[in-house]
Tab-separated table of C-alpha atoms in Angstrom:
chain	number	residue	atom	x	y	z
J	854	ALA	CA	-133.597	55.965	10.983
J	855	LYS	CA	-129.903	56.229	11.737
J	856	ILE	CA	-129.458	54.579	8.130
J	857	GLU	CA	-131.836	56.667	6.813
J	858	GLU	CA	-129.545	59.541	7.852
J	859	ILE	CA	-126.563	58.666	6.316
J	860	LEU	CA	-127.967	58.126	3.090
J	861	TYR	CA	-129.844	61.535	2.953
J	862	PRO	CA	-126.958	63.347	2.055
J	863	TYR	CA	-126.827	61.616	-0.956
J	864	GLN	CA	-130.203	62.095	-2.104
J	865	LYS	CA	-129.684	65.595	-1.461
J	866	ALA	CA	-126.892	65.490	-3.410
J	867	GLY	CA	-128.481	64.155	-6.344
J	868	ILE	CA	-126.754	60.745	-6.003
J	869	VAL	CA	-129.278	58.455	-4.820
J	870	GLN	CA	-133.378	58.986	-5.809
J	871	ASP	CA	-135.358	57.035	-3.527
J	872	ILE	CA	-134.917	55.669	0.075
J	873	TYR	CA	-137.872	53.371	1.874
J	874	THR	CA	-137.079	50.658	4.398
J	875	THR	CA	-139.431	47.781	5.135
J	876	VAL	CA	-138.732	47.107	9.432
J	877	GLY	CA	-139.720	44.174	10.633
J	878	ARG	CA	-141.043	41.761	7.987
J	879	PHE	CA	-138.895	38.265	8.252
J	880	ASP	CA	-137.690	39.036	11.689
J	881	LYS	CA	-138.888	41.953	14.691
J	882	ASN	CA	-134.976	42.691	14.968
J	883	ARG	CA	-134.318	43.141	11.161
J	884	SER	CA	-134.759	46.561	8.928
J	885	PHE	CA	-134.161	46.570	4.891
J	886	THR	CA	-133.686	49.934	3.743
J	887	ILE	CA	-133.118	50.509	-0.338
J	888	ALA	CA	-131.411	53.385	-2.071
J	889	THR	CA	-132.201	53.646	-5.570
J	890	LEU	CA	-129.087	55.314	-7.360
J	891	LYS	CA	-129.492	57.692	-10.462
J	892	HIS	CA	-128.641	57.303	-13.834
J	893	TRP	CA	-124.937	56.370	-14.344
J	894	ASP	CA	-125.072	59.605	-16.471
J	895	GLU	CA	-126.850	61.525	-13.522
J	896	ARG	CA	-124.040	61.228	-11.382
J	897	THR	CA	-119.929	61.387	-10.506
J	898	ILE	CA	-119.370	58.600	-8.205
J	899	SER	CA	-119.497	55.376	-8.538
J	900	GLN	CA	-121.623	52.742	-7.244
J	901	GLN	CA	-118.593	51.040	-5.541
J	902	GLN	CA	-117.599	54.679	-4.243
J	903	ILE	CA	-120.722	54.819	-2.748
J	904	GLU	CA	-120.787	51.527	-0.261
J	905	GLU	CA	-117.287	52.519	0.599
J	906	GLU	CA	-118.537	56.013	2.141
J	907	ILE	CA	-121.408	54.521	3.424
J	908	ASN	CA	-119.714	51.661	5.086
J	909	LYS	CA	-117.482	53.778	7.039
J	910	LYS	CA	-120.618	55.459	8.718
J	911	LEU	CA	-122.549	52.099	8.863
J	912	VAL	CA	-119.954	50.447	11.159
J	913	GLN	CA	-119.977	53.306	13.711
J	914	ILE	CA	-123.586	52.571	14.981
J	915	PRO	CA	-123.452	50.659	17.884
J	916	GLY	CA	-125.363	47.599	18.460
J	917	SER	CA	-125.973	47.141	15.158
J	918	LEU	CA	-124.994	44.238	12.410
J	919	VAL	CA	-125.252	46.119	9.022
J	920	THR	CA	-124.774	44.428	5.422
J	921	ILE	CA	-124.615	46.541	2.373
J	922	ARG	CA	-126.170	44.563	-0.907
J	923	ARG	CA	-125.757	46.226	-4.698
J	924	GLY	CA	-127.270	44.900	-7.238
J	925	ASN	CA	-125.468	43.556	-10.254
J	926	SER	CA	-125.272	42.478	-13.965
J	927	LEU	CA	-125.684	39.026	-13.714
J	928	GLY	CA	-128.723	39.411	-11.548
J	929	ILE	CA	-127.082	37.270	-8.571
J	930	ARG	CA	-129.300	37.567	-5.886
J	931	GLY	CA	-127.149	38.388	-2.575
J	932	ALA	CA	-124.484	39.512	-4.968
J	933	GLY	CA	-121.637	41.804	-3.687
J	934	SER	CA	-122.621	41.495	0.032
J	935	GLY	CA	-119.264	39.048	0.371
J	936	ILE	CA	-119.359	35.740	0.977
J	937	SER	CA	-122.604	33.657	2.242
J	938	ILE	CA	-122.463	30.286	3.431
J	939	ALA	CA	-123.584	27.538	6.330
J	940	LEU	CA	-122.746	25.506	8.208
J	941	THR	CA	-124.578	22.238	8.764
J	942	GLY	CA	-124.740	19.741	12.001
J	943	ASN	CA	-127.051	17.866	14.132
J	944	ASP	CA	-127.647	20.547	16.879
J	945	TYR	CA	-127.732	24.001	16.236
J	946	ALA	CA	-126.117	24.379	19.818
J	947	ASP	CA	-123.023	22.313	18.835
J	948	ILE	CA	-122.859	24.589	15.083
J	949	LEU	CA	-123.028	27.913	16.407
J	950	GLN	CA	-119.666	26.794	18.840
J	951	VAL	CA	-118.475	25.505	15.980
J	952	ALA	CA	-119.132	28.591	14.378
J	953	LEU	CA	-117.895	31.699	16.487
J	954	LYS	CA	-114.576	29.158	16.617
J	955	PHE	CA	-114.543	29.626	12.627
J	956	LYS	CA	-115.231	32.629	12.848
J	957	ALA	CA	-112.453	33.791	15.429
J	958	GLU	CA	-110.378	32.457	12.617
J	959	LEU	CA	-111.681	33.988	9.881
J	960	GLN	CA	-110.417	36.929	11.304
J	961	LYS	CA	-107.591	35.851	12.460
J	962	ARG	CA	-105.741	34.400	9.456
J	963	ILE	CA	-107.262	36.689	6.701
J	964	PRO	CA	-106.296	40.626	7.438
J	965	ILE	CA	-108.974	41.677	4.800
J	966	ILE	CA	-112.142	40.801	6.020
J	967	ASP	CA	-114.114	43.383	7.163
J	968	ASP	CA	-116.758	41.642	9.081
J	969	VAL	CA	-117.918	37.977	10.174
J	970	GLN	CA	-121.532	38.056	10.788
J	971	ILE	CA	-123.525	34.904	12.288
J	972	SER	CA	-127.047	34.501	11.438
J	973	PHE	CA	-128.009	32.600	14.765
J	974	ASP	CA	-129.729	35.382	17.515
J	975	THR	CA	-131.371	33.900	20.401
J	976	SER	CA	-133.123	37.119	21.175
J	977	GLN	CA	-136.621	35.880	20.370
J	978	PRO	CA	-138.416	35.840	23.572
J	979	GLU	CA	-140.453	32.500	23.594
J	980	LEU	CA	-143.337	31.106	26.223
J	981	SER	CA	-143.095	27.137	26.572
J	982	PHE	CA	-145.930	25.221	27.901
J	983	ASN	CA	-145.056	21.771	29.143
J	984	ILE	CA	-147.863	19.787	29.986
J	985	ASP	CA	-147.305	17.193	33.190
J	986	ARG	CA	-149.671	13.835	31.364
J	987	ASN	CA	-149.480	12.432	34.668
J	988	ARG	CA	-151.142	15.240	36.283
J	989	VAL	CA	-153.926	15.305	33.049
J	990	ASN	CA	-154.470	12.080	33.038
J	991	ASP	CA	-155.112	12.181	36.780
J	992	LEU	CA	-157.285	14.941	36.876
J	993	ASP	CA	-159.020	13.826	33.053
J	994	VAL	CA	-158.441	16.389	31.590
J	995	SER	CA	-157.991	16.169	27.875
J	996	LEU	CA	-155.591	17.475	25.912
J	997	ASN	CA	-157.176	18.999	23.108
J	998	SER	CA	-158.952	21.092	25.780
J	999	ILE	CA	-156.023	22.785	26.639
J	1000	SER	CA	-154.272	23.254	23.605
J	1001	GLN	CA	-158.102	24.495	21.734
J	1002	THR	CA	-158.484	26.678	25.645
J	1003	LEU	CA	-155.005	28.092	25.095
J	1004	ARG	CA	-155.424	29.101	21.231
J	1005	VAL	CA	-158.432	31.101	22.253
J	1006	MET	CA	-157.050	32.913	25.054
J	1007	VAL	CA	-153.781	33.745	23.189
J	1008	ASP	CA	-155.379	34.434	19.325
J	1009	ARG	CA	-158.807	33.110	18.396
J	1010	TYR	CA	-160.245	30.325	17.096
J	1011	ASP	CA	-161.889	28.900	14.260
J	1012	VAL	CA	-165.062	27.098	14.931
J	1013	ALA	CA	-167.211	26.963	11.753
J	1014	ASP	CA	-167.930	28.745	8.603
J	1015	LEU	CA	-171.592	29.594	7.931
J	1016	ASN	CA	-172.486	29.957	4.666
J	1017	ILE	CA	-174.683	32.928	4.178
J	1018	ASP	CA	-175.808	34.164	0.396
J	1019	ASP	CA	-172.901	31.845	-0.801
J	1020	GLU	CA	-170.736	33.849	1.236
J	1021	ALA	CA	-168.531	31.713	3.746
J	1022	VAL	CA	-167.950	33.669	7.513
J	1023	PRO	CA	-166.086	32.532	9.733
J	1024	ILE	CA	-167.470	31.666	13.070
J	1025	MET	CA	-164.241	32.784	15.736
J	1026	LEU	CA	-164.488	31.556	19.003
J	1027	GLY	CA	-162.010	34.333	21.625
J	1028	SER	CA	-161.847	36.160	24.772
J	1029	ILE	CA	-164.343	38.871	25.069
J	1030	GLN	CA	-161.161	40.674	26.862
J	1031	GLY	CA	-158.897	40.497	24.035
J	1032	ALA	CA	-155.762	38.238	23.500
J	1033	ALA	CA	-153.705	37.449	26.329
J	1034	ASP	CA	-150.439	39.089	26.274
J	1035	ASP	CA	-149.376	38.082	29.999
J	1036	PRO	CA	-148.298	34.503	31.343
J	1037	GLY	CA	-149.833	35.350	34.263
J	1038	ASP	CA	-153.339	35.776	33.083
J	1039	LEU	CA	-153.340	32.484	31.077
J	1040	LEU	CA	-152.673	30.466	34.558
J	1041	ASN	CA	-155.711	32.046	35.651
J	1042	ILE	CA	-157.764	29.757	33.481
J	1043	PHE	CA	-159.649	26.993	34.110
J	1044	ILE	CA	-160.244	23.740	31.947
J	1045	LEU	CA	-163.550	21.358	31.871
J	1046	ASN	CA	-162.604	17.892	32.650
J	1047	ARG	CA	-164.315	15.043	31.222
J	1048	ASN	CA	-166.375	14.991	34.199
J	1049	ARG	CA	-167.782	18.464	33.749
J	1050	GLU	CA	-165.357	20.174	36.237
J	1051	LEU	CA	-163.265	23.322	36.438
J	1052	VAL	CA	-159.424	22.488	36.668
J	1053	PRO	CA	-156.737	25.109	36.883
J	1054	LEU	CA	-153.970	25.436	34.228
J	1055	THR	CA	-151.540	26.195	36.724
J	1056	THR	CA	-151.976	22.323	37.940
J	1057	LEU	CA	-151.370	20.846	34.203
J	1058	VAL	CA	-149.057	23.249	32.640
J	1059	ASP	CA	-145.299	24.747	33.946
J	1060	ILE	CA	-144.246	27.882	31.758
J	1061	LYS	CA	-140.809	28.559	31.079
J	1062	GLU	CA	-139.594	31.878	29.141
J	1063	ALA	CA	-136.436	31.710	27.262
J	1064	GLY	CA	-134.532	33.505	24.747
J	1065	VAL	CA	-134.301	31.018	21.378
J	1066	ALA	CA	-133.799	31.907	17.464
J	1067	ALA	CA	-136.222	33.791	15.357
J	1068	GLN	CA	-135.493	31.372	12.728
J	1069	LEU	CA	-134.190	28.038	12.150
J	1070	ASP	CA	-132.946	27.502	8.714
J	1071	ARG	CA	-132.038	23.956	7.058
J	1072	HIS	CA	-129.975	23.208	4.381
J	1073	ALA	CA	-129.125	20.477	2.145
J	1074	GLN	CA	-131.765	18.287	4.575
J	1075	ARG	CA	-129.544	19.539	7.532
J	1076	ARG	CA	-130.102	21.957	10.583
J	1077	ALA	CA	-127.962	24.846	9.314
J	1078	ILE	CA	-126.959	28.476	10.688
J	1079	GLU	CA	-125.942	30.720	7.926
J	1080	MET	CA	-122.725	33.068	7.940
J	1081	ASN	CA	-122.075	36.329	5.920
J	1082	ILE	CA	-118.305	37.002	5.320
J	1083	THR	CA	-117.522	40.919	3.980
J	1084	PHE	CA	-114.814	42.410	2.396
J	1085	PRO	CA	-113.690	45.539	1.210
J	1086	PRO	CA	-114.758	45.930	-2.734
J	1087	GLY	CA	-111.338	45.299	-5.649
J	1088	ASN	CA	-110.812	41.492	-3.716
J	1089	SER	CA	-110.763	38.603	-5.345
J	1090	LEU	CA	-113.739	36.538	-4.438
J	1091	GLY	CA	-112.423	33.022	-5.745
J	1092	ASP	CA	-109.228	33.789	-3.865
J	1093	LEU	CA	-111.190	34.495	-0.632
J	1094	ILE	CA	-112.938	31.685	-0.968
J	1095	GLN	CA	-110.402	29.305	-1.297
J	1096	GLN	CA	-108.679	30.615	1.615
J	1097	VAL	CA	-112.116	29.852	3.461
J	1098	ARG	CA	-112.294	26.892	2.038
J	1099	SER	CA	-108.856	25.493	3.695
J	1100	ILE	CA	-109.559	27.149	7.015
J	1101	ALA	CA	-112.578	25.406	7.056
J	1102	ASN	CA	-111.121	21.707	6.176
J	1103	GLU	CA	-108.673	22.621	8.805
J	1104	VAL	CA	-110.737	23.888	11.554
J	1105	LEU	CA	-114.527	22.324	11.236
J	1106	PRO	CA	-115.248	18.730	13.153
J	1107	LEU	CA	-116.074	16.071	11.194
J	1108	ASP	CA	-120.183	16.030	12.215
J	1109	THR	CA	-120.130	19.482	10.887
J	1110	GLY	CA	-120.326	20.961	7.136
J	1111	ILE	CA	-119.853	23.451	4.808
J	1112	LEU	CA	-122.653	25.000	1.892
J	1113	PHE	CA	-121.173	27.932	-0.514
J	1114	ARG	CA	-124.531	30.184	-1.093
J	1115	GLY	CA	-125.293	32.620	-3.483
J	1116	GLU	CA	-122.847	34.647	-5.119
J	1117	ALA	CA	-119.997	31.898	-4.167
J	1118	ALA	CA	-122.009	29.123	-4.981
J	1119	THR	CA	-122.444	30.865	-8.801
J	1120	PHE	CA	-118.715	31.140	-9.283
J	1121	ASP	CA	-118.306	27.469	-8.263
J	1122	GLU	CA	-120.730	26.935	-10.498
J	1123	ASN	CA	-119.970	29.253	-12.921
J	1124	ASN	CA	-116.321	28.289	-12.370
J	1125	TYR	CA	-117.220	24.891	-13.614
J	1126	GLU	CA	-119.616	25.529	-16.719
J	1127	VAL	CA	-116.897	27.095	-18.289
J	1128	ALA	CA	-114.495	25.017	-18.176
J	1129	MET	CA	-116.551	21.959	-19.523
J	1130	THR	CA	-117.679	24.743	-22.316
J	1131	PHE	CA	-114.106	25.501	-22.799
J	1132	LEU	CA	-112.954	21.836	-23.164
J	1133	ILE	CA	-115.758	21.459	-25.728
J	1134	ALA	CA	-115.117	24.263	-27.967
J	1135	LEU	CA	-111.126	23.102	-27.831
J	1136	LEU	CA	-112.908	19.587	-29.061
J	1137	VAL	CA	-115.511	21.150	-31.946
J	1138	ILE	CA	-113.032	22.939	-32.910
J	1139	PHE	CA	-109.991	19.596	-33.399
J	1140	LEU	CA	-112.426	17.907	-34.909
J	1141	VAL	CA	-113.479	20.671	-37.391
J	1142	LEU	CA	-109.955	21.162	-38.165
J	1143	ALA	CA	-109.254	17.352	-38.669
J	1144	ALA	CA	-112.502	16.981	-41.217
J	1145	GLN	CA	-110.902	19.838	-43.050
J	1146	PHE	CA	-107.395	19.549	-43.331
J	1147	GLU	CA	-108.311	15.757	-43.926
J	1148	SER	CA	-105.377	15.380	-41.201
J	1149	VAL	CA	-105.433	14.517	-37.257
J	1150	GLY	CA	-101.580	15.839	-37.748
J	1151	SER	CA	-102.803	19.413	-39.208
J	1152	ALA	CA	-105.244	19.678	-36.689
J	1153	SER	CA	-102.915	18.698	-33.758
J	1154	ILE	CA	-100.146	21.921	-34.889
J	1155	VAL	CA	-102.868	24.225	-34.819
J	1156	ILE	CA	-104.173	22.944	-31.402
J	1157	PHE	CA	-100.624	23.034	-30.409
J	1158	THR	CA	-100.619	26.349	-30.598
J	1159	VAL	CA	-103.392	27.336	-28.292
J	1160	PRO	CA	-102.102	26.774	-24.405
J	1161	PHE	CA	-99.189	29.900	-25.515
J	1162	GLY	CA	-101.973	31.338	-26.673
J	1163	LEU	CA	-103.983	31.393	-22.984
J	1164	ALA	CA	-100.879	31.967	-21.331
J	1165	ALA	CA	-100.440	35.594	-23.344
J	1166	ALA	CA	-103.708	36.220	-22.320
J	1167	ALA	CA	-103.451	35.409	-18.883
J	1168	PHE	CA	-100.348	37.877	-18.366
J	1169	ALA	CA	-102.277	40.587	-20.320
J	1170	LEU	CA	-104.797	40.458	-17.757
J	1171	SER	CA	-102.193	40.769	-15.004
J	1172	ILE	CA	-100.466	43.503	-16.433
J	1173	SER	CA	-103.768	45.385	-16.630
J	1174	ASN	CA	-105.095	44.573	-13.084
J	1175	GLN	CA	-107.523	42.341	-14.484
J	1176	THR	CA	-108.928	39.253	-12.657
J	1177	LEU	CA	-110.448	36.147	-13.892
J	1178	ASN	CA	-114.107	36.788	-13.818
J	1179	VAL	CA	-117.074	35.450	-15.758
J	1180	TYR	CA	-115.958	37.961	-18.738
J	1181	SER	CA	-113.013	37.157	-18.945
J	1182	GLN	CA	-113.748	33.675	-19.140
J	1183	ILE	CA	-115.723	34.487	-22.054
J	1184	GLY	CA	-113.554	35.805	-23.531
J	1185	PHE	CA	-110.761	33.114	-23.031
J	1186	VAL	CA	-113.346	30.868	-25.057
J	1187	MET	CA	-113.657	33.646	-27.563
J	1188	LEU	CA	-109.927	33.432	-27.867
J	1189	ILE	CA	-109.172	29.872	-28.840
J	1190	GLY	CA	-111.305	30.115	-32.175
J	1191	LEU	CA	-109.540	34.042	-32.984
J	1192	MET	CA	-106.299	32.543	-32.353
J	1193	THR	CA	-106.768	29.501	-34.638
J	1194	LYS	CA	-107.383	31.088	-37.485
J	1195	ASN	CA	-103.805	32.413	-38.146
J	1196	ALA	CA	-101.921	28.609	-37.790
J	1197	ILE	CA	-104.982	27.583	-39.933
J	1198	LEU	CA	-103.409	29.558	-42.210
J	1199	LEU	CA	-100.250	28.912	-42.175
J	1200	VAL	CA	-101.046	25.258	-42.007
J	1201	GLU	CA	-103.319	24.961	-45.135
J	1202	PHE	CA	-100.526	26.807	-47.319
J	1203	MET	CA	-97.678	24.181	-46.402
J	1204	ASP	CA	-99.837	21.439	-47.134
J	1205	GLN	CA	-100.926	22.691	-50.208
J	1206	LEU	CA	-96.912	23.336	-50.928
J	1207	ARG	CA	-96.215	19.776	-49.973
J	1208	ASP	CA	-98.909	18.206	-52.214
J	1209	GLU	CA	-96.936	20.206	-54.982
J	1210	GLY	CA	-94.072	18.182	-53.825
J	1211	ARG	CA	-92.162	20.668	-52.127
J	1212	SER	CA	-90.088	19.181	-49.030
J	1213	VAL	CA	-91.105	19.201	-44.842
J	1214	ASN	CA	-88.150	22.753	-44.681
J	1215	ASP	CA	-89.292	24.403	-48.235
J	1216	ALA	CA	-92.536	24.099	-47.212
J	1217	ILE	CA	-92.070	25.502	-44.074
J	1218	MET	CA	-89.984	28.755	-44.906
J	1219	GLU	CA	-92.282	29.389	-48.392
J	1220	GLY	CA	-94.876	29.651	-46.250
J	1221	ILE	CA	-93.675	31.310	-43.481
J	1222	LYS	CA	-92.575	34.314	-46.546
J	1223	VAL	CA	-95.783	33.872	-48.089
J	1224	ARG	CA	-98.820	34.110	-45.047
J	1225	LEU	CA	-97.004	37.036	-43.070
J	1226	ARG	CA	-98.976	39.671	-44.666
J	1227	PRO	CA	-102.172	37.955	-44.322
J	1228	VAL	CA	-101.493	36.654	-40.918
J	1229	THR	CA	-100.123	40.262	-39.895
J	1230	MET	CA	-103.282	41.695	-41.412
J	1231	THR	CA	-105.620	39.153	-39.995
J	1232	VAL	CA	-104.297	39.928	-36.037
J	1233	LEU	CA	-104.179	43.865	-36.299
J	1234	SER	CA	-107.537	43.856	-37.819
J	1235	THR	CA	-108.846	42.159	-34.737
J	1236	VAL	CA	-106.545	43.861	-32.103
J	1237	LEU	CA	-107.610	47.498	-33.140
J	1238	GLY	CA	-110.968	45.799	-33.468
J	1239	SER	CA	-111.048	44.951	-30.096
J	1240	LEU	CA	-109.707	48.340	-28.468
J	1241	PRO	CA	-113.264	50.169	-28.228
J	1242	LEU	CA	-114.135	47.631	-25.649
J	1243	ILE	CA	-110.596	48.563	-23.829
J	1244	LEU	CA	-111.640	52.132	-23.832
J	1245	SER	CA	-114.957	52.021	-23.394
J	1246	LYS	CA	-116.738	54.066	-20.260
J	1247	GLY	CA	-120.288	54.114	-18.655
J	1248	PRO	CA	-122.168	51.329	-17.484
J	1249	GLY	CA	-120.893	47.570	-17.807
J	1250	ALA	CA	-117.649	48.861	-18.630
J	1251	GLU	CA	-115.521	46.432	-16.389
J	1252	ALA	CA	-117.275	43.778	-18.379
J	1253	ARG	CA	-116.200	44.870	-21.986
J	1254	SER	CA	-112.796	45.829	-20.487
J	1255	ALA	CA	-111.980	42.288	-19.257
J	1256	ILE	CA	-113.231	40.576	-22.813
J	1257	GLY	CA	-111.142	43.672	-24.366
J	1258	TRP	CA	-107.971	42.923	-22.859
J	1259	VAL	CA	-108.213	38.893	-23.296
J	1260	VAL	CA	-108.435	39.482	-26.935
J	1261	PHE	CA	-106.244	42.232	-27.406
J	1262	GLY	CA	-103.280	41.079	-25.128
J	1263	GLY	CA	-104.167	37.533	-25.930
J	1264	LEU	CA	-104.169	37.488	-29.497
J	1265	GLY	CA	-101.725	40.195	-29.829
J	1266	LEU	CA	-98.801	38.244	-27.962
J	1267	SER	CA	-99.937	34.493	-28.794
J	1268	SER	CA	-99.240	35.871	-32.822
J	1269	LEU	CA	-95.934	35.817	-31.835
J	1270	PHE	CA	-95.977	32.372	-30.944
J	1271	THR	CA	-97.851	31.144	-33.716
J	1272	LEU	CA	-95.272	32.789	-36.137
J	1273	TYR	CA	-92.589	30.599	-34.266
J	1274	LEU	CA	-94.139	27.598	-32.875
J	1275	THR	CA	-96.520	26.561	-36.267
J	1276	PRO	CA	-93.596	26.073	-37.932
J	1277	LEU	CA	-91.596	24.255	-35.041
J	1278	GLY	CA	-94.847	22.224	-34.551
J	1279	TYR	CA	-94.987	21.162	-38.168
J	1280	LEU	CA	-91.477	20.744	-38.635
J	1281	LEU	CA	-91.670	18.180	-35.788
J	1282	ILE	CA	-95.314	16.302	-36.643
J	1283	ALA	CA	-95.476	16.786	-40.905
J	1284	PRO	CA	-92.199	14.681	-41.325
J	1285	TRP	CA	-94.551	11.582	-39.947
J	1286	MET	CA	-97.343	12.921	-42.098
J	1287	ASN	CA	-98.181	11.581	-45.434
J	1288	PRO	CA	-99.345	15.157	-47.427
J	1289	ARG	CA	-102.577	15.054	-49.107
J	1290	SER	CA	-102.075	14.088	-52.459
J	1291	HIS	CA	-100.156	10.992	-51.375
J	1292	ALA	CA	-103.792	9.079	-51.100
J	1293	GLU	CA	-104.698	10.612	-54.148
J	1294	ARG	CA	-101.222	9.063	-56.448
J	1295	GLN	CA	-102.018	5.997	-54.179
J	1296	LEU	CA	-105.546	5.777	-55.755
J	1297	GLU	CA	-104.056	6.327	-59.268
J	1298	LEU	CA	-101.608	3.829	-58.916
J	1299	GLU	CA	-103.736	1.334	-58.083
J	1300	LEU	CA	-106.198	1.840	-60.613
J	1301	GLN	CA	-103.655	1.853	-62.897
J	1302	LYS	CA	-102.630	-1.373	-61.908
J	1303	ALA	CA	-105.920	-2.666	-61.935
J	1304	GLU	CA	-106.134	-1.248	-65.208
J	1305	ARG	CA	-102.789	-3.091	-66.480
J	1306	LYS	CA	-104.290	-6.497	-64.501
J	1307	GLY	CA	-107.625	-6.585	-66.741
J	1308	ALA	CA	-106.049	-6.167	-70.059
J	1309	PHE	CA	-103.120	-8.634	-69.234
J	1310	GLN	CA	-105.908	-11.056	-68.866
């Protein structure tokens, strides 16, 4: 109710469209309130700004732990709610003590953290019935009778199914006064032993009331306690994951493991997949160039400029306050193919000049003069074509901006590296390579030699 009161003003202002709450579905102490926002064009405040405003009010609700989760374009469940982790171990009590210590260290060493929530609440009341097996044997009582009697009194016991006109009707056995909700009533029950004698339940069991966790989690087939680390929007998820992992290596004992979940796990997985995609793209481009140039050396000259272009793209991200996210990583993969075309224009023309008999130095100087205009034209067309990505606004603008800055800054700056480093690489590698016409001349000489040898014979 208090959360909905905070959201009502946003609904009246036309920012929030619908509000509905689910209470006690998975845990009697938890509720989920969902507020659907109006379309982007129908409001003047972003999702992140709404979250920041609401969060300041939610933390003032006494005795509550509130976590905000927002939707995302990648469809990752739980994204935007912080870093979700699970501590695994052998005993829940030991894991809880480690989690409390780990929580204190995180809040102490990482100032930007808003809160660290531990999902292990032992406030769920539970009644434990401990059966004294010695007394049960002495009084000749069946354990099955005890369990069935308790089930009948607390809930209902399914005795059988009666089939009437192809319809199954369950026969349920229960207390005529309804389910017992008082432990004292349960202790007044009598059980029949094998001798058909009534035995009071109080002589067979001891009842113990205690607080337990409503849910016991397991991850990687081990007992686990989940933790959720919340932090303000605008901070790098990758940097925070690295800090959390570093503190965990120092604080957690050897028998306690840590597993990243949700968005953090997806982040690590995507980083690995993008890195593998990047390496595969680089390898494929190198093999294609080697086949087209018919020379490994010429392909190596083109690939030689790639690291410098990637450094230029990283510099463009830093000056534009962008992060190395999934979208910018996609831009890096695109950039490999875009920036190699400039080096291809230079290297191919220089190889043609060498085939005509020019020296390496003459081929470099002539190639730079002739190919400067085509390289400039291709760079300008691609760079200017990426401007709409940077200047775009509306839903998804952050994703387009990240890719646009990689292409705009990376390709623009890498062109300068290409114009200087490609001739330098050619000057270093080309003297160790034979021109492509060398193989043709060698073949002609071999054919002429074979013809003369045949005429002489």
